[in-house]
């Protein structure tokens, strides 16, 4: 071992504990840590560090124990990198905001979950998430169809001999369909008779008060007369009676009927285009049609008729009969050095008041305009042309100028047709929109024109922006207001729709309505206006008036009326209504407008003996009840604007179907209120509401209405007059709104399904594969006639209907003969 002692091995010593190492001052420790962490370069700092290391005199290696504790054991790589920046830290304030936002989001999310859970639970309770079965059909769909509407002229009987299929008495068992008419034999065709609608004009009483009527002609040479309508006495056997309204009450002819040739033949139905007709109606049953053009009458050639000129000539010939009015003169709104004189509208000159006056002082008549609404892309079919010819002939020419017929056409695409920027564009578009014979009676209007006239109206967009307040749907009365403003020569204006038809004579209808409405007293008038009159339930008109007064003043105590008191309740008496007596104004006086000349009652409601209003012409005449839309489900009940609604909407009234007669006074009030007060309402509510606010006389005409099924009449009355205290409105149970489907089977309503079907069958067309030429001419031996409409045997001839209003009738396509182009035959050459 001695040999080994001379050998100098490495001095290996154990690393002394941490406490034995030399300690750096506290301020130097972070630097050593940073050097190890960030790897500083060794070209300067490392040399200084290692230069203090002691070296062994015996060896070039040092032991681990010879290193100081702060020195690294390994040499680091040389690096010239600078110190890296510390990562960005979000400020505490922003962090607090982010935390608050996150917490708020979580709270809102949890609350939304709770709310959705509650809503879902309620919907489950209501059964909304269950597979719902379709609702059962309305009860009226289970009633049997009536069949004898489609009987023919070969089964005509007088009213005294007729046993109506409907309605039946309450104590009489309901007859099965067509039970009493299966063996009705076809008779020989009776003779038709001319309908004398103007016989009153030649009576002594009339001539003692008014100037005689001068006959009017179609042509300027006064040679072409229009044939009279032809009618048949009686009705087809078993023909049902009207379920609502009354012929007797209005003085309309009841025991007669019109078939299609007698009604439309004078206007071009039933003969060819070559002869000046429409080329329709030349098939099917036409027996006896020649009587329309019998002795003293012939088929009229309508190819070159100008209805505007014919109406002007008729008025000029009868100008002594009417109150003289100056035409509307458009005042110049710009300066011009050229004096062109006063322009007279449509070439109508001011009539000299001293011309054509008779020596005897007689009463003068007012004049009425019949304004038929249509639009520029409407397709005028042959049936529409026949309808317009009938209205002009019967109302204007036949009456000696008491009426003028106008077409009011809406321009839909104003960008394509700038009719207000250029007169030539106006005339060109007018000529392209209507048949040539009606050019002169046409007036164009547009939504932009109404926007210009009636500025500042707040639009609540009840049906969305596609149906604005100034449009033809919600603001149709605006066009009528402006039309009346431009035509001071008329005292009254019938607003008519192109899809209305009347099977009788128009002048007879309008004159009888005018006479009846004049005789209606104001006492209880608004209350009677609010109800359908059903004679089989309500009895006579006097009985109906008394019933309405009792319901109004005492309330309706009826088990079918929800307003009747509940048994055992604290309120044993039904709630009565306050009768309307005089103007019913809005609550806020700021909404009153020009009320100085409004009519006032002559005495109190209780003291009046049905005197006030008798003999007074109506300012508004409607063909449906004028109901209170408050609390009903009618969609447009709240479509009224311009009034202070902070305490509720103003009192309102409405009448479904805009066709009505309005006085010039009413239309001018509507015009000024819209222009100066920005008052307006839905088109079917604006005129009745204005009449209510100003105390004008408004009358609902109970015209005869027919139904397609065998309703029990008591049930029908409870459905139609299911509103407050036996009226049609004022409650959710009103027939106007969600329950209007009950009117689909009527001959008069805006969406009635029975009306167009009945009119088409009357024209000889097939409907649902029933009717048509073969049905009129031949008996189907394979049918028994006991199975309703689809089992009728036919062979009775064409249908014959009593005078009735039918609405709507749209797009009737009649078979038209082919238009043959006439070939020009070259003249022969004499030298050949």
Short mmCIF file of N, CA and C in Angstrom, two decimals, residues 24-152:
data_model
loop_
_atom_site.label_atom_id
_atom_site.label_comp_id
_atom_site.label_asym_id
_atom_site.label_seq_id
_atom_site.Cartn_x
_atom_site.Cartn_y
_atom_site.Cartn_z
N UNK A 24 -24.28 34.52 -0.22
CA UNK A 24 -24.21 35.84 -0.85
C UNK A 24 -25.08 36.80 -0.07
N UNK A 25 -24.77 38.05 -0.23
CA UNK A 25 -25.70 39.02 0.37
C UNK A 25 -27.08 38.92 -0.28
N UNK A 26 -28.04 39.35 0.45
CA UNK A 26 -29.42 39.16 -0.01
C UNK A 26 -29.67 39.90 -1.30
N UNK A 27 -29.05 41.06 -1.49
CA UNK A 27 -29.33 41.84 -2.69
C UNK A 27 -28.68 41.24 -3.91
N UNK A 28 -27.83 40.25 -3.78
CA UNK A 28 -27.18 39.65 -4.94
C UNK A 28 -27.85 38.35 -5.36
N UNK A 29 -28.73 37.76 -4.53
CA UNK A 29 -29.33 36.47 -4.88
C UNK A 29 -30.20 36.52 -6.14
N UNK A 30 -31.00 37.49 -6.32
CA UNK A 30 -31.83 37.49 -7.53
C UNK A 30 -31.02 37.49 -8.78
N UNK A 31 -29.87 38.11 -8.79
CA UNK A 31 -29.04 38.13 -9.99
C UNK A 31 -28.60 36.75 -10.36
N UNK A 32 -28.14 35.92 -9.30
CA UNK A 32 -27.74 34.55 -9.60
C UNK A 32 -28.89 33.76 -10.15
N UNK A 33 -30.09 33.95 -9.63
CA UNK A 33 -31.24 33.22 -10.13
C UNK A 33 -31.57 33.63 -11.56
N UNK A 34 -31.47 34.90 -11.84
CA UNK A 34 -31.77 35.35 -13.19
C UNK A 34 -30.77 34.80 -14.17
N UNK A 35 -29.53 34.71 -13.77
CA UNK A 35 -28.51 34.18 -14.68
C UNK A 35 -28.81 32.75 -15.04
N UNK A 36 -29.24 31.96 -14.07
CA UNK A 36 -29.56 30.57 -14.39
C UNK A 36 -30.83 30.48 -15.24
N UNK A 37 -31.79 31.38 -14.97
CA UNK A 37 -33.07 31.29 -15.67
C UNK A 37 -33.01 31.78 -17.09
N UNK A 38 -32.29 32.88 -17.31
CA UNK A 38 -32.32 33.49 -18.63
C UNK A 38 -31.06 33.25 -19.42
N UNK A 39 -30.04 32.44 -18.87
CA UNK A 39 -28.86 32.01 -19.65
C UNK A 39 -28.09 33.19 -20.21
N UNK A 40 -27.56 34.00 -19.39
CA UNK A 40 -26.77 35.13 -19.86
C UNK A 40 -25.50 34.64 -20.53
N UNK A 41 -24.88 35.44 -21.33
CA UNK A 41 -23.65 35.08 -22.06
C UNK A 41 -22.45 35.00 -21.12
N UNK A 42 -21.44 34.21 -21.49
CA UNK A 42 -20.28 33.98 -20.63
C UNK A 42 -19.03 34.72 -21.08
N UNK A 43 -19.12 35.60 -22.03
CA UNK A 43 -17.91 36.27 -22.51
C UNK A 43 -17.40 37.30 -21.54
N UNK A 44 -18.24 37.84 -20.75
CA UNK A 44 -17.79 38.84 -19.77
C UNK A 44 -18.12 38.42 -18.36
N UNK A 45 -19.41 38.18 -18.17
CA UNK A 45 -19.83 37.89 -16.81
C UNK A 45 -19.29 36.54 -16.36
N UNK A 46 -19.32 35.57 -17.26
CA UNK A 46 -18.84 34.24 -16.87
C UNK A 46 -17.35 34.28 -16.53
N UNK A 47 -16.58 35.03 -17.27
CA UNK A 47 -15.13 35.12 -16.97
C UNK A 47 -14.91 35.71 -15.60
N UNK A 48 -15.61 36.67 -15.28
CA UNK A 48 -15.45 37.26 -13.95
C UNK A 48 -15.85 36.30 -12.86
N UNK A 49 -16.86 35.51 -13.19
CA UNK A 49 -17.30 34.54 -12.19
C UNK A 49 -16.25 33.47 -11.97
N UNK A 50 -15.73 32.94 -13.11
CA UNK A 50 -14.80 31.81 -12.99
C UNK A 50 -13.39 32.26 -12.61
N UNK A 51 -13.05 33.47 -12.73
CA UNK A 51 -11.70 33.94 -12.39
C UNK A 51 -11.39 33.86 -10.90
N UNK A 52 -12.32 33.80 -10.09
CA UNK A 52 -12.13 33.73 -8.65
C UNK A 52 -12.07 32.30 -8.14
N UNK A 53 -12.24 31.32 -9.09
CA UNK A 53 -12.17 29.94 -8.64
C UNK A 53 -10.74 29.59 -8.26
N UNK A 54 -10.49 28.96 -7.10
CA UNK A 54 -9.11 28.54 -6.76
C UNK A 54 -8.72 27.31 -7.52
N UNK A 55 -7.54 27.26 -8.00
CA UNK A 55 -7.02 26.10 -8.74
C UNK A 55 -6.10 25.28 -7.84
N UNK A 56 -6.11 23.99 -8.00
CA UNK A 56 -5.27 23.08 -7.20
C UNK A 56 -3.86 23.12 -7.69
N UNK A 57 -2.93 23.21 -6.81
CA UNK A 57 -1.55 23.19 -7.27
C UNK A 57 -1.13 21.82 -7.73
N UNK A 58 -1.88 20.82 -7.35
CA UNK A 58 -1.48 19.47 -7.72
C UNK A 58 -2.13 19.01 -9.00
N UNK A 59 -3.24 19.58 -9.40
CA UNK A 59 -3.94 19.09 -10.59
C UNK A 59 -4.72 20.22 -11.24
N UNK A 60 -4.96 19.99 -12.53
CA UNK A 60 -5.77 20.99 -13.27
C UNK A 60 -7.26 20.84 -12.99
N UNK A 61 -7.67 19.85 -12.34
CA UNK A 61 -9.10 19.63 -12.03
C UNK A 61 -9.37 20.06 -10.60
N UNK A 62 -10.51 20.49 -10.40
CA UNK A 62 -10.95 20.89 -9.06
C UNK A 62 -12.03 19.94 -8.59
N UNK A 63 -12.12 19.81 -7.36
CA UNK A 63 -13.19 18.97 -6.82
C UNK A 63 -14.45 19.78 -6.72
N UNK A 64 -15.54 19.04 -6.58
CA UNK A 64 -16.83 19.73 -6.45
C UNK A 64 -16.93 20.56 -5.21
N UNK A 65 -16.14 20.12 -4.23
CA UNK A 65 -16.21 20.87 -3.01
C UNK A 65 -15.49 22.18 -3.08
N UNK A 66 -14.67 22.29 -4.09
CA UNK A 66 -13.96 23.56 -4.22
C UNK A 66 -14.78 24.67 -4.82
N UNK A 67 -15.96 24.34 -5.39
CA UNK A 67 -16.83 25.36 -6.00
C UNK A 67 -17.64 26.05 -4.94
N UNK A 68 -17.83 27.31 -5.14
CA UNK A 68 -18.72 28.03 -4.24
C UNK A 68 -20.18 27.73 -4.61
N UNK A 69 -21.06 27.89 -3.67
CA UNK A 69 -22.47 27.47 -3.86
C UNK A 69 -23.21 28.27 -4.91
N UNK A 70 -22.74 29.50 -5.19
CA UNK A 70 -23.50 30.31 -6.15
C UNK A 70 -23.04 30.09 -7.57
N UNK A 71 -22.04 29.38 -7.81
CA UNK A 71 -21.49 29.20 -9.14
C UNK A 71 -22.14 28.00 -9.83
N UNK A 72 -22.42 28.10 -11.08
CA UNK A 72 -22.97 26.94 -11.80
C UNK A 72 -21.93 25.88 -12.02
N UNK A 73 -22.40 24.66 -11.98
CA UNK A 73 -21.46 23.54 -12.14
C UNK A 73 -21.07 23.37 -13.59
N UNK A 74 -21.96 23.74 -14.54
CA UNK A 74 -21.66 23.57 -15.95
C UNK A 74 -21.56 24.93 -16.60
N UNK A 75 -20.76 25.02 -17.56
CA UNK A 75 -20.63 26.27 -18.31
C UNK A 75 -21.79 26.37 -19.30
N UNK A 76 -22.39 27.56 -19.33
CA UNK A 76 -23.51 27.75 -20.24
C UNK A 76 -23.02 28.19 -21.60
N UNK A 77 -23.92 27.98 -22.54
CA UNK A 77 -23.59 28.40 -23.89
C UNK A 77 -23.51 29.89 -23.97
N UNK A 78 -22.68 30.25 -24.81
CA UNK A 78 -22.56 31.69 -25.03
C UNK A 78 -23.76 32.17 -25.81
N UNK A 79 -24.39 33.26 -25.39
CA UNK A 79 -25.58 33.82 -26.07
C UNK A 79 -25.55 35.32 -25.97
N UNK A 80 -25.95 35.95 -27.11
CA UNK A 80 -25.99 37.43 -27.15
C UNK A 80 -27.43 37.96 -27.06
N UNK A 81 -28.41 37.06 -26.76
CA UNK A 81 -29.82 37.49 -26.72
C UNK A 81 -30.06 38.42 -25.54
N UNK A 82 -30.96 39.37 -25.79
CA UNK A 82 -31.33 40.30 -24.73
C UNK A 82 -32.44 39.70 -23.88
N UNK A 83 -32.78 40.31 -22.82
CA UNK A 83 -33.82 39.82 -21.91
C UNK A 83 -35.20 39.94 -22.57
N UNK A 84 -36.02 38.83 -22.58
CA UNK A 84 -37.38 38.83 -23.17
C UNK A 84 -38.36 39.60 -22.28
N UNK A 85 -39.35 40.35 -22.93
CA UNK A 85 -40.29 41.12 -22.11
C UNK A 85 -41.25 40.20 -21.38
N UNK A 86 -41.75 40.62 -20.29
CA UNK A 86 -42.72 39.85 -19.51
C UNK A 86 -44.08 39.86 -20.23
N UNK A 87 -44.88 38.76 -20.14
CA UNK A 87 -46.20 38.72 -20.81
C UNK A 87 -47.12 39.80 -20.28
N UNK A 88 -48.16 40.31 -21.26
CA UNK A 88 -49.06 41.41 -20.90
C UNK A 88 -50.09 40.93 -19.89
N UNK A 89 -50.34 41.74 -18.92
CA UNK A 89 -51.31 41.42 -17.88
C UNK A 89 -52.49 42.39 -17.98
N UNK A 90 -53.77 41.84 -18.09
CA UNK A 90 -54.97 42.68 -18.21
C UNK A 90 -55.15 43.48 -16.94
N UNK A 91 -55.43 44.76 -17.09
CA UNK A 91 -55.65 45.59 -15.89
C UNK A 91 -56.78 45.05 -15.04
N UNK A 92 -56.70 45.27 -13.77
CA UNK A 92 -57.68 44.73 -12.82
C UNK A 92 -59.09 45.30 -13.07
N UNK A 93 -59.16 46.57 -13.47
CA UNK A 93 -60.48 47.16 -13.69
C UNK A 93 -61.23 46.47 -14.83
N UNK A 94 -60.49 46.22 -15.93
CA UNK A 94 -61.13 45.54 -17.07
C UNK A 94 -61.49 44.12 -16.69
N UNK A 95 -60.64 43.48 -15.93
CA UNK A 95 -60.94 42.12 -15.50
C UNK A 95 -62.21 42.07 -14.65
N UNK A 96 -62.40 43.08 -13.82
CA UNK A 96 -63.63 43.11 -13.01
C UNK A 96 -64.86 43.24 -13.89
N UNK A 97 -64.78 44.11 -14.92
CA UNK A 97 -65.91 44.26 -15.84
C UNK A 97 -66.21 42.95 -16.56
N UNK A 98 -65.20 42.27 -17.01
CA UNK A 98 -65.40 41.00 -17.71
C UNK A 98 -66.04 39.97 -16.80
N UNK A 99 -65.62 39.93 -15.59
CA UNK A 99 -66.20 38.99 -14.63
C UNK A 99 -67.67 39.31 -14.37
N UNK A 100 -67.97 40.60 -14.22
CA UNK A 100 -69.37 41.00 -14.01
C UNK A 100 -70.24 40.63 -15.21
N UNK A 101 -69.70 40.85 -16.42
CA UNK A 101 -70.46 40.50 -17.62
C UNK A 101 -70.71 39.01 -17.70
N UNK A 102 -69.71 38.22 -17.39
CA UNK A 102 -69.87 36.77 -17.41
C UNK A 102 -70.90 36.32 -16.40
N UNK A 103 -70.83 36.88 -15.20
CA UNK A 103 -71.80 36.49 -14.17
C UNK A 103 -73.22 36.90 -14.58
N UNK A 104 -73.38 38.11 -15.15
CA UNK A 104 -74.70 38.57 -15.60
C UNK A 104 -75.25 37.66 -16.69
N UNK A 105 -74.40 37.26 -17.62
CA UNK A 105 -74.84 36.36 -18.69
C UNK A 105 -75.33 35.05 -18.12
N UNK A 106 -74.63 34.53 -17.18
CA UNK A 106 -75.04 33.27 -16.56
C UNK A 106 -76.38 33.42 -15.84
N UNK A 107 -76.57 34.55 -15.15
CA UNK A 107 -77.83 34.77 -14.45
C UNK A 107 -78.99 34.87 -15.42
N UNK A 108 -78.78 35.66 -16.51
CA UNK A 108 -79.85 35.81 -17.52
C UNK A 108 -80.16 34.46 -18.16
N UNK A 109 -79.16 33.69 -18.46
CA UNK A 109 -79.37 32.38 -19.07
C UNK A 109 -80.19 31.48 -18.15
N UNK A 110 -79.86 31.49 -16.85
CA UNK A 110 -80.60 30.66 -15.91
C UNK A 110 -82.05 31.13 -15.78
N UNK A 111 -82.26 32.47 -15.74
CA UNK A 111 -83.63 32.98 -15.68
C UNK A 111 -84.42 32.62 -16.93
N UNK A 112 -83.76 32.66 -18.09
CA UNK A 112 -84.45 32.28 -19.33
C UNK A 112 -84.87 30.82 -19.29
N UNK A 113 -84.01 29.99 -18.77
CA UNK A 113 -84.37 28.57 -18.65
C UNK A 113 -85.58 28.39 -17.74
N UNK A 114 -85.60 29.15 -16.64
CA UNK A 114 -86.73 29.05 -15.72
C UNK A 114 -88.02 29.51 -16.41
N UNK A 115 -87.93 30.65 -17.15
CA UNK A 115 -89.12 31.15 -17.83
C UNK A 115 -89.61 30.18 -18.89
N UNK A 116 -88.69 29.64 -19.68
CA UNK A 116 -89.09 28.68 -20.71
C UNK A 116 -89.73 27.45 -20.09
N UNK A 117 -89.25 27.06 -18.93
CA UNK A 117 -89.86 25.92 -18.25
C UNK A 117 -91.28 26.22 -17.83
N UNK A 118 -91.50 27.44 -17.31
CA UNK A 118 -92.85 27.82 -16.88
C UNK A 118 -93.80 27.90 -18.07
N UNK A 119 -93.33 28.55 -19.16
CA UNK A 119 -94.17 28.68 -20.36
C UNK A 119 -94.50 27.32 -20.93
N UNK A 120 -93.52 26.45 -21.00
CA UNK A 120 -93.74 25.12 -21.54
C UNK A 120 -94.74 24.35 -20.69
N UNK A 121 -94.64 24.51 -19.36
CA UNK A 121 -95.59 23.82 -18.49
C UNK A 121 -97.01 24.30 -18.73
N UNK A 122 -97.16 25.61 -18.92
CA UNK A 122 -98.50 26.14 -19.19
C UNK A 122 -99.04 25.63 -20.51
N UNK A 123 -98.19 25.58 -21.53
CA UNK A 123 -98.64 25.08 -22.83
C UNK A 123 -99.03 23.62 -22.76
N UNK A 124 -98.31 22.87 -21.95
CA UNK A 124 -98.67 21.46 -21.78
C UNK A 124 -100.03 21.34 -21.10
N UNK A 125 -100.27 22.21 -20.10
CA UNK A 125 -101.56 22.19 -19.43
C UNK A 125 -102.69 22.53 -20.39
N UNK A 126 -102.41 23.46 -21.30
CA UNK A 126 -103.43 23.84 -22.29
C UNK A 126 -103.54 22.85 -23.43
N UNK A 127 -102.67 21.90 -23.49
CA UNK A 127 -102.73 20.87 -24.52
C UNK A 127 -102.20 21.28 -25.86
N UNK A 128 -101.33 22.31 -25.88
CA UNK A 128 -100.82 22.78 -27.17
C UNK A 128 -99.83 21.81 -27.79
N UNK A 129 -99.19 21.00 -26.98
CA UNK A 129 -98.18 20.10 -27.51
C UNK A 129 -98.74 18.73 -27.81
N UNK A 130 -100.02 18.55 -27.55
CA UNK A 130 -100.64 17.28 -27.91
C UNK A 130 -101.04 17.28 -29.37
N UNK A 131 -101.11 16.16 -29.94
CA UNK A 131 -101.53 16.06 -31.34
C UNK A 131 -103.02 16.38 -31.41
N UNK A 132 -103.31 17.62 -31.86
CA UNK A 132 -104.69 18.09 -31.89
C UNK A 132 -105.39 17.57 -33.13
N UNK A 133 -106.61 17.13 -32.94
CA UNK A 133 -107.44 16.70 -34.06
C UNK A 133 -108.10 17.92 -34.68
N UNK A 134 -108.38 17.92 -35.95
CA UNK A 134 -109.04 19.08 -36.58
C UNK A 134 -110.39 19.34 -35.94
N UNK A 135 -110.77 20.62 -35.81
CA UNK A 135 -112.05 20.94 -35.17
C UNK A 135 -113.21 20.38 -35.99
N UNK A 136 -114.30 20.09 -35.36
CA UNK A 136 -115.46 19.59 -36.10
C UNK A 136 -116.01 20.66 -37.01
N UNK A 137 -116.69 20.27 -38.09
CA UNK A 137 -117.25 21.26 -39.00
C UNK A 137 -118.33 22.06 -38.30
N UNK A 138 -118.57 23.29 -38.77
CA UNK A 138 -119.64 24.11 -38.17
C UNK A 138 -120.98 23.39 -38.29
N UNK A 139 -121.89 23.65 -37.36
CA UNK A 139 -123.19 22.96 -37.40
C UNK A 139 -123.95 23.18 -38.70
N UNK A 140 -123.82 24.36 -39.30
CA UNK A 140 -124.61 24.64 -40.49
C UNK A 140 -124.21 23.74 -41.66
N UNK A 141 -123.01 23.20 -41.65
CA UNK A 141 -122.60 22.31 -42.74
C UNK A 141 -123.34 20.98 -42.71
N UNK A 142 -123.99 20.68 -41.60
CA UNK A 142 -124.77 19.44 -41.51
C UNK A 142 -126.20 19.61 -41.98
N UNK A 143 -126.60 20.84 -42.27
CA UNK A 143 -127.96 21.07 -42.75
C UNK A 143 -128.05 20.67 -44.23
N UNK A 144 -129.24 20.25 -44.64
CA UNK A 144 -129.46 19.80 -46.01
C UNK A 144 -129.46 20.98 -46.98
N UNK A 145 -128.92 20.73 -48.17
CA UNK A 145 -128.97 21.73 -49.24
C UNK A 145 -130.39 21.87 -49.75
N UNK A 146 -130.75 23.10 -50.09
CA UNK A 146 -132.04 23.36 -50.73
C UNK A 146 -131.88 23.16 -52.24
N UNK A 147 -132.90 22.60 -52.86
CA UNK A 147 -132.78 22.21 -54.27
C UNK A 147 -133.60 23.07 -55.23
N UNK A 148 -134.69 23.67 -54.75
CA UNK A 148 -135.62 24.28 -55.68
C UNK A 148 -135.17 25.65 -56.19
N UNK A 149 -134.00 26.12 -55.77
CA UNK A 149 -133.43 27.30 -56.43
C UNK A 149 -133.17 27.02 -57.91
N UNK A 150 -132.95 25.77 -58.24
CA UNK A 150 -132.51 25.40 -59.58
C UNK A 150 -133.66 24.89 -60.44
N UNK A 151 -134.89 25.16 -59.99
CA UNK A 151 -136.03 24.82 -60.82
C UNK A 151 -136.11 25.71 -62.05
N UNK A 152 -136.83 25.26 -63.08
CA UNK A 152 -136.87 25.96 -64.35
C UNK A 152 -138.18 26.67 -64.62
#
